[in-house]
C-alpha cells in the first residue's frame, strides 16, 4: 500500500520550468545582495517594492478569475488574493494618517474616532471568504486537487519556503524588512504560477 502511494506520488510530481519559475529563482538569488546593498527606502510602506507587490497581486487576482476549471474554487482564490491586497494597502490607511494625524501619533486605525469601522469591515470580508468556501462545499474540490492533481514542485516549494522566510524575517532576532518584503514578493510570483497551472490542469492523476 505504501509503495503504491509513493509510486503515485512520484507520478504526480512535475518539475516543469517556465519563465515565471525562472523569475522566482532570480528574485530568490537577489535577496542576499539586496539585503547587503539595496536602499532600505525601497522596502518601506508604500515604496517601490510594495507597489510592485501590489501589481503582482492584481495579476494573481486576474489569473485566478481566468481559470478554465472549477470556477468557484478560483473565485475563492481571487477573494483570498483580494484580502492580501487589502492587507498590503491597509485600505489606504497611510493616506488618512498623513492627512489627519500628527507625526507623533501612531498610524493605526484605532487612532481615528471611527477607525474600528475599517477593521470591522476587513474582519467581515475575511468571514465572507470562509462562508463562501463552506457554502460552495469547496473543501471537496480542494481535496480532489490535493489528492489527485499534479504537484508543480518548484512553485510549491518556493511558495512555502518564502512564506516561512517572510514569517521568520519578522522575528525580533532577524527583523529585516528587506528580507520580509522580498520573500513576500517571490511568494506572490509563485502564487501567480500556481493559480495559472492549477486553473488549467487537464488531467487529474488517479
Short mmCIF file of C-alpha atoms in Angstrom, two decimals, residues 43 87 143 193:
data_model
loop_
_atom_site.label_atom_id
_atom_site.label_comp_id
_atom_site.label_asym_id
_atom_site.label_seq_id
_atom_site.Cartn_x
_atom_site.Cartn_y
_atom_site.Cartn_z
CA UNK A 43 11.20 48.48 1.03
CA UNK A 87 -3.52 43.77 3.85
CA UNK A 143 -9.31 17.68 -1.59
CA UNK A 193 2.26 30.45 -11.33
#
